[in-house]
mmCIF file of C-alpha atoms in Angstrom:
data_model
loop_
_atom_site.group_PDB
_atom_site.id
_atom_site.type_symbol
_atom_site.label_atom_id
_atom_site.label_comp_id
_atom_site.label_asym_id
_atom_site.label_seq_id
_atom_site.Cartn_x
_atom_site.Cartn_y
_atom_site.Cartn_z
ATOM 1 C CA UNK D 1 -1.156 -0.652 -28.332
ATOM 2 C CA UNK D 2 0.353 -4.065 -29.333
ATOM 3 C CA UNK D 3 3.764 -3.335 -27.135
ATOM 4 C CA UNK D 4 4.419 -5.038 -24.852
ATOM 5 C CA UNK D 5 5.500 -4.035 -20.784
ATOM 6 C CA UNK D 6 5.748 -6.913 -18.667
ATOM 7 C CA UNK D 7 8.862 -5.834 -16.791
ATOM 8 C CA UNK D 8 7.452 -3.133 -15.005
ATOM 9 C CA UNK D 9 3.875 -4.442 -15.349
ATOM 10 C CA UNK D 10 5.394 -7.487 -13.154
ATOM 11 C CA UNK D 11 7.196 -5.387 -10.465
ATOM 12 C CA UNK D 12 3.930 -3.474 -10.235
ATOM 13 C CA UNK D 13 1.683 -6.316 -9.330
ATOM 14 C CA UNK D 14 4.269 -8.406 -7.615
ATOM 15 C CA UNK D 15 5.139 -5.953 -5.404
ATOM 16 C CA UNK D 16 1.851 -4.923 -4.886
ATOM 17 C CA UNK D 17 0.669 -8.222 -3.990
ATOM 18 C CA UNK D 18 3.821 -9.032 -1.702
ATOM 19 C CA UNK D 19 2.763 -5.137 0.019
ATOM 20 C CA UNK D 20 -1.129 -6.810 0.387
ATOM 21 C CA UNK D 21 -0.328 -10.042 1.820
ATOM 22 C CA UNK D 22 2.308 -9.637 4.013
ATOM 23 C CA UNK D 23 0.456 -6.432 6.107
ATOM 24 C CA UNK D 24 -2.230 -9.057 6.008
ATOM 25 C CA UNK D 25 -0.419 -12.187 7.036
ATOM 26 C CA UNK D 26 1.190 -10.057 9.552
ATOM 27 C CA UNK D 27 -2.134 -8.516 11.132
ATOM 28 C CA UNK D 28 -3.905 -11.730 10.971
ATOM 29 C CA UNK D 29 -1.093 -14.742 11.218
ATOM 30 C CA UNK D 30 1.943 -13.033 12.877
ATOM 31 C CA UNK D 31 -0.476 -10.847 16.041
ATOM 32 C CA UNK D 32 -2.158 -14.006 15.942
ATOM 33 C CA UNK D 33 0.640 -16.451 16.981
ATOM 34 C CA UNK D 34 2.248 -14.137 19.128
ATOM 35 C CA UNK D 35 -1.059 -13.282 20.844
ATOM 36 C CA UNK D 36 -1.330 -17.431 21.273
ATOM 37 C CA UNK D 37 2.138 -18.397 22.293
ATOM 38 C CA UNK D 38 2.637 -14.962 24.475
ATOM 39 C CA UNK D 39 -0.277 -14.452 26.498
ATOM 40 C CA UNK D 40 -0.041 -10.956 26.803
ATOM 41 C CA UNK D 41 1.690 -7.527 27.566
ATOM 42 C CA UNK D 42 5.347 -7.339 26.927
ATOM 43 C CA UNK D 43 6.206 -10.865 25.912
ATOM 44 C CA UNK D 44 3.369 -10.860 22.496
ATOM 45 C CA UNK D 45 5.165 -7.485 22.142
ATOM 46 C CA UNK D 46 8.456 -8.564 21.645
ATOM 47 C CA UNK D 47 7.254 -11.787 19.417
ATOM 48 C CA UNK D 48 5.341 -9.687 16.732
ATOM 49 C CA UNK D 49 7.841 -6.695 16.806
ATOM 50 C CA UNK D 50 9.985 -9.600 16.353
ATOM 51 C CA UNK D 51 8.549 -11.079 12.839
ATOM 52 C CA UNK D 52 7.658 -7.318 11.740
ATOM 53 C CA UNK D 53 11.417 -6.276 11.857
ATOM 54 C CA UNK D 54 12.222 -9.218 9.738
ATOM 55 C CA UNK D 55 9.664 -8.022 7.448
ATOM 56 C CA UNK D 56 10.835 -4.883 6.838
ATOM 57 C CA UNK D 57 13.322 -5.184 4.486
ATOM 58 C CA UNK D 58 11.186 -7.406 2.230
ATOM 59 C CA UNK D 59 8.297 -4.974 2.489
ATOM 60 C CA UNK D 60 10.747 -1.967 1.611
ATOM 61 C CA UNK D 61 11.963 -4.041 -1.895
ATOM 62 C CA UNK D 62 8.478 -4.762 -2.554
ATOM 63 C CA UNK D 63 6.795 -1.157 -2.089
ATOM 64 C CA UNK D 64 10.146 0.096 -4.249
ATOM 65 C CA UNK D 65 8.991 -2.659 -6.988
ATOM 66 C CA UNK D 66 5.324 -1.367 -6.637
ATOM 67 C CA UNK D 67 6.244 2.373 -7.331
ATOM 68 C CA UNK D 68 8.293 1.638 -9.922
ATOM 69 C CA UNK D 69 6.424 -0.406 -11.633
ATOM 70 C CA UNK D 70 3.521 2.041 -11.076
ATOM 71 C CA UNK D 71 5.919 5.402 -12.482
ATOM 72 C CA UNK D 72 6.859 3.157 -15.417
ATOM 73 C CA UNK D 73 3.143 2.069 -16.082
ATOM 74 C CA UNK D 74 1.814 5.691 -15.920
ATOM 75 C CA UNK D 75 4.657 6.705 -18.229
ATOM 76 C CA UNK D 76 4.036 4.162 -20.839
ATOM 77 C CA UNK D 77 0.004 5.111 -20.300
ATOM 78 C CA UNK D 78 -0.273 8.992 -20.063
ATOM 79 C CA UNK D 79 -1.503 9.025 -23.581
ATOM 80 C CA UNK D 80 -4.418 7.114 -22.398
ATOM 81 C CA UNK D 81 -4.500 9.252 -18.953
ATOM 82 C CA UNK D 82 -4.824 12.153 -20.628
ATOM 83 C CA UNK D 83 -7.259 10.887 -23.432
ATOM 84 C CA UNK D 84 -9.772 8.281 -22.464
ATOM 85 C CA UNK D 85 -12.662 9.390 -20.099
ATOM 86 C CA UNK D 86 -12.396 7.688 -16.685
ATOM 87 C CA UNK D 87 -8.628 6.801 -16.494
ATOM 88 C CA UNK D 88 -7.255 10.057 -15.253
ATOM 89 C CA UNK D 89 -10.003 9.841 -12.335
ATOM 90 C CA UNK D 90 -9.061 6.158 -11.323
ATOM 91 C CA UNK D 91 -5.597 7.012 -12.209
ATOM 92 C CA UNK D 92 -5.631 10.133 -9.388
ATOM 93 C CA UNK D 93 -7.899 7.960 -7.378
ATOM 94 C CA UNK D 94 -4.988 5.155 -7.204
ATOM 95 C CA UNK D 95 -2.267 7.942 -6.461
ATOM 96 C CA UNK D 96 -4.297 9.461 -3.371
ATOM 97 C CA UNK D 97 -4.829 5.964 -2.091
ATOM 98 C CA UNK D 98 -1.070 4.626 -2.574
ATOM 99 C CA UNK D 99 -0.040 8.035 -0.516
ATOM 100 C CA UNK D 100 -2.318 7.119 2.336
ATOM 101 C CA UNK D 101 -0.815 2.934 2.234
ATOM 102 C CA UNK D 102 2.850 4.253 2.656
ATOM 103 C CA UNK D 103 1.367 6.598 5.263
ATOM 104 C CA UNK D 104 -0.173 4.346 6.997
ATOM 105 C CA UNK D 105 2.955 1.689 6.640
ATOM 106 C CA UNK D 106 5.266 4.341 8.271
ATOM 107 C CA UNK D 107 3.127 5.377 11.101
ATOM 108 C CA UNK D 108 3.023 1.483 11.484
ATOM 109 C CA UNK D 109 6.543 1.323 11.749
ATOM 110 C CA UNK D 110 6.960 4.387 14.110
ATOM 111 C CA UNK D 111 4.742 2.699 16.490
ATOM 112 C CA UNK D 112 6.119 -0.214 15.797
ATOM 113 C CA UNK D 113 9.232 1.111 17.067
ATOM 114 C CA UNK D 114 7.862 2.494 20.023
ATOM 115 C CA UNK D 115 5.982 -0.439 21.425
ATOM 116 C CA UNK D 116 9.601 -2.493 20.308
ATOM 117 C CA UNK D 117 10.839 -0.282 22.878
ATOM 118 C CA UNK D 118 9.257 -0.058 25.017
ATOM 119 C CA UNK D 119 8.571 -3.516 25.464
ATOM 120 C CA UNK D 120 12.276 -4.456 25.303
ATOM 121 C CA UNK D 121 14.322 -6.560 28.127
ATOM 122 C CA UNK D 122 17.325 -5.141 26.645
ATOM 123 C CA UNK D 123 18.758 -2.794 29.047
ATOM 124 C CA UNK D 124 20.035 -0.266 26.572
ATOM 125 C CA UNK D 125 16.350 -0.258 24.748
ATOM 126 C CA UNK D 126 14.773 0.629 28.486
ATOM 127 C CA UNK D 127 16.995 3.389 28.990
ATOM 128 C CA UNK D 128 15.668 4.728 25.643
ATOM 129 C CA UNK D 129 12.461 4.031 26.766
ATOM 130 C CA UNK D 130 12.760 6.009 29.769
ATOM 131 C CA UNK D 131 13.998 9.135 27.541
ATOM 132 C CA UNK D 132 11.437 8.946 25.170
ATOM 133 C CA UNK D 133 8.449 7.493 27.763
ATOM 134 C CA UNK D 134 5.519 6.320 25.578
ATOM 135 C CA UNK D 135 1.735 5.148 26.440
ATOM 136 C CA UNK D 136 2.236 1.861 25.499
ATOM 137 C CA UNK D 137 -1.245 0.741 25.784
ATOM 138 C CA UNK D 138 -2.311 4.193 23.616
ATOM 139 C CA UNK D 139 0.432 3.140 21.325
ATOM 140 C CA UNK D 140 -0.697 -0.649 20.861
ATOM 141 C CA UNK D 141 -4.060 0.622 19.871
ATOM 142 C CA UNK D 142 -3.067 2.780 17.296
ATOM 143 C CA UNK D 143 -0.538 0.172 16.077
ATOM 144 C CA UNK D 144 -3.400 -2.229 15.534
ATOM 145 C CA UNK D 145 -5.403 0.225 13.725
ATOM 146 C CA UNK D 146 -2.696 1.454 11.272
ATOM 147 C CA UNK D 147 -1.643 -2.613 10.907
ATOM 148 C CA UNK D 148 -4.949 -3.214 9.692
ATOM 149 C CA UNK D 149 -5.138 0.087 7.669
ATOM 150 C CA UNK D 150 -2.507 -0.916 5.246
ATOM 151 C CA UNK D 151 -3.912 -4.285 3.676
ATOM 152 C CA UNK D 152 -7.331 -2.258 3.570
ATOM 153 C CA UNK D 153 -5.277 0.298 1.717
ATOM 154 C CA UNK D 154 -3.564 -2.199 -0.396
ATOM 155 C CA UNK D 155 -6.353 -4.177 -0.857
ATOM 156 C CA UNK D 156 -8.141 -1.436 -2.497
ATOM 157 C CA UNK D 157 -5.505 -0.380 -4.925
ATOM 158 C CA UNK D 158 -5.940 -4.346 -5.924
ATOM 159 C CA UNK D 159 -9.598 -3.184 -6.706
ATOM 160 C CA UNK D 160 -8.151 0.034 -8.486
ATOM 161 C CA UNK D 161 -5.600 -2.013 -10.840
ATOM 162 C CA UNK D 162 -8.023 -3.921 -11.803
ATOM 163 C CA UNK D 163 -10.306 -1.379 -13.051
ATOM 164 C CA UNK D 164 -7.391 -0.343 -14.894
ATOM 165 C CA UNK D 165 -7.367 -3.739 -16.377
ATOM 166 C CA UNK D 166 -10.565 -3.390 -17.411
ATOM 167 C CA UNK D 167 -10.364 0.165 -18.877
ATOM 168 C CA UNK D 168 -7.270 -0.895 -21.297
ATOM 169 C CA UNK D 169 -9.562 -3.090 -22.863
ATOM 170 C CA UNK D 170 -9.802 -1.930 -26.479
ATOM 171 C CA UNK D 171 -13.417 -2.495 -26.213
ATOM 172 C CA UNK D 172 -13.100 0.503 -23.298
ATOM 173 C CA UNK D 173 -10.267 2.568 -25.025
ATOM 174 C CA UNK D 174 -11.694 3.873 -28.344
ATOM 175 C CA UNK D 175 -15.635 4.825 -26.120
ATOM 176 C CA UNK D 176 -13.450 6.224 -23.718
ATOM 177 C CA UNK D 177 -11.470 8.332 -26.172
ATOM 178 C CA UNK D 178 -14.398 9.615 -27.929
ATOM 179 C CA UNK D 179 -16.266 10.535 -24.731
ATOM 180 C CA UNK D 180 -13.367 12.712 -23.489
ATOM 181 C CA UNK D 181 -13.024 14.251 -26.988
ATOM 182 C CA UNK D 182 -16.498 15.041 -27.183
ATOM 183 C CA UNK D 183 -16.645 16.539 -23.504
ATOM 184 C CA UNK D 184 -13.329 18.988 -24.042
ATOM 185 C CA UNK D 185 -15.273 19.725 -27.483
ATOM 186 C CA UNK D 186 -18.981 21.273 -27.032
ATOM 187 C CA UNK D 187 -19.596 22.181 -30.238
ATOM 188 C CA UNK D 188 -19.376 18.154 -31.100
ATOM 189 C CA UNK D 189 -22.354 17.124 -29.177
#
């Protein structure tokens, strides 16, 4: 219990937090501005799709760093997943709700793509357009909800970590081992 796993425990969090903010910043700050210096239609289209394509790459490092972190942390903790009451439901809990976050960060990106597109003054981009014709106003919708689905996503797998915090307590740890002992044991009630 006294080793140590900053490392990963770091690329979990940091990447984590950098996944949390930036859908954030971007929903609130980078719509925002582009919404303000814009005005409307194709131009705030091209302005945000703008700023999301440069974060993309960062927000691809920093979800890897977040999984990896999390696949080392679960490694170094499956003792505890499988033995102390409450972590493998907040552990499974955490899992269902980091599927839905990169779900809902690649159906961002789709539409992302397709309001890009469609919103483009680059001749080549409007030819694609016309291939592939999409509802832009049906797709702007959905791209606002699914923006703003991934920091409320994120944000609560910040609540979820830190219940996992609070369950590695050793004041937690030994109750919690005892409890799941004693409920896969009946006859030790």
């Amino acid at each position: 219990m006294s080793e140590r796993n900053t490392l990963i425990r770091s690329l979990h969090d940091v990447g984590l937090a950098a996944w949390f903010g930036g859908s954030l910043m971007g929903a609130v700050g980078l719509n925002g501005a582009a919404q303000d210096a814009g005005g409307h239609g194709a131009t705030v289209d091209r302005i945000s799709a703008a700023g999301w394509a440069k974060w993309v790459p960062v927000n691809a490092a920093a979800i890897g760093a977040h999984l990896f972190g999390g696949g080392g942390l679960l490694a170094v903790n499956a003792h505890r997943v499988a033995t102390q009451q409450g972590v493998a439901a907040s552990t499974t809990a955490k899992t269902v709700v980091t599927a839905a976050a990169l779900a809902a960060t690649a159906y961002a990106r789709v539409l992302g793509k397709k309001v890009e597109l469609a919103s483009s003054a680059d001749p080549g981009d409007a030819e694609n357009a016309q291939k592939h014709p999409v509802d832009l106003d049906k797709a702007r919708r959905q791209l606002t909800f699914a923006q703003w689905a991934v920091p409320a996503l994120t944000g609560c797998l910040v609540v979820l970590n830190a219940l996992h915090g609070e369950q590695q307590r050793p004041v937690e740890q030994v109750p919690g081992m005892w409890e799941r002992a004693r409920s896969a044991t009946p006859f030790m009630s």
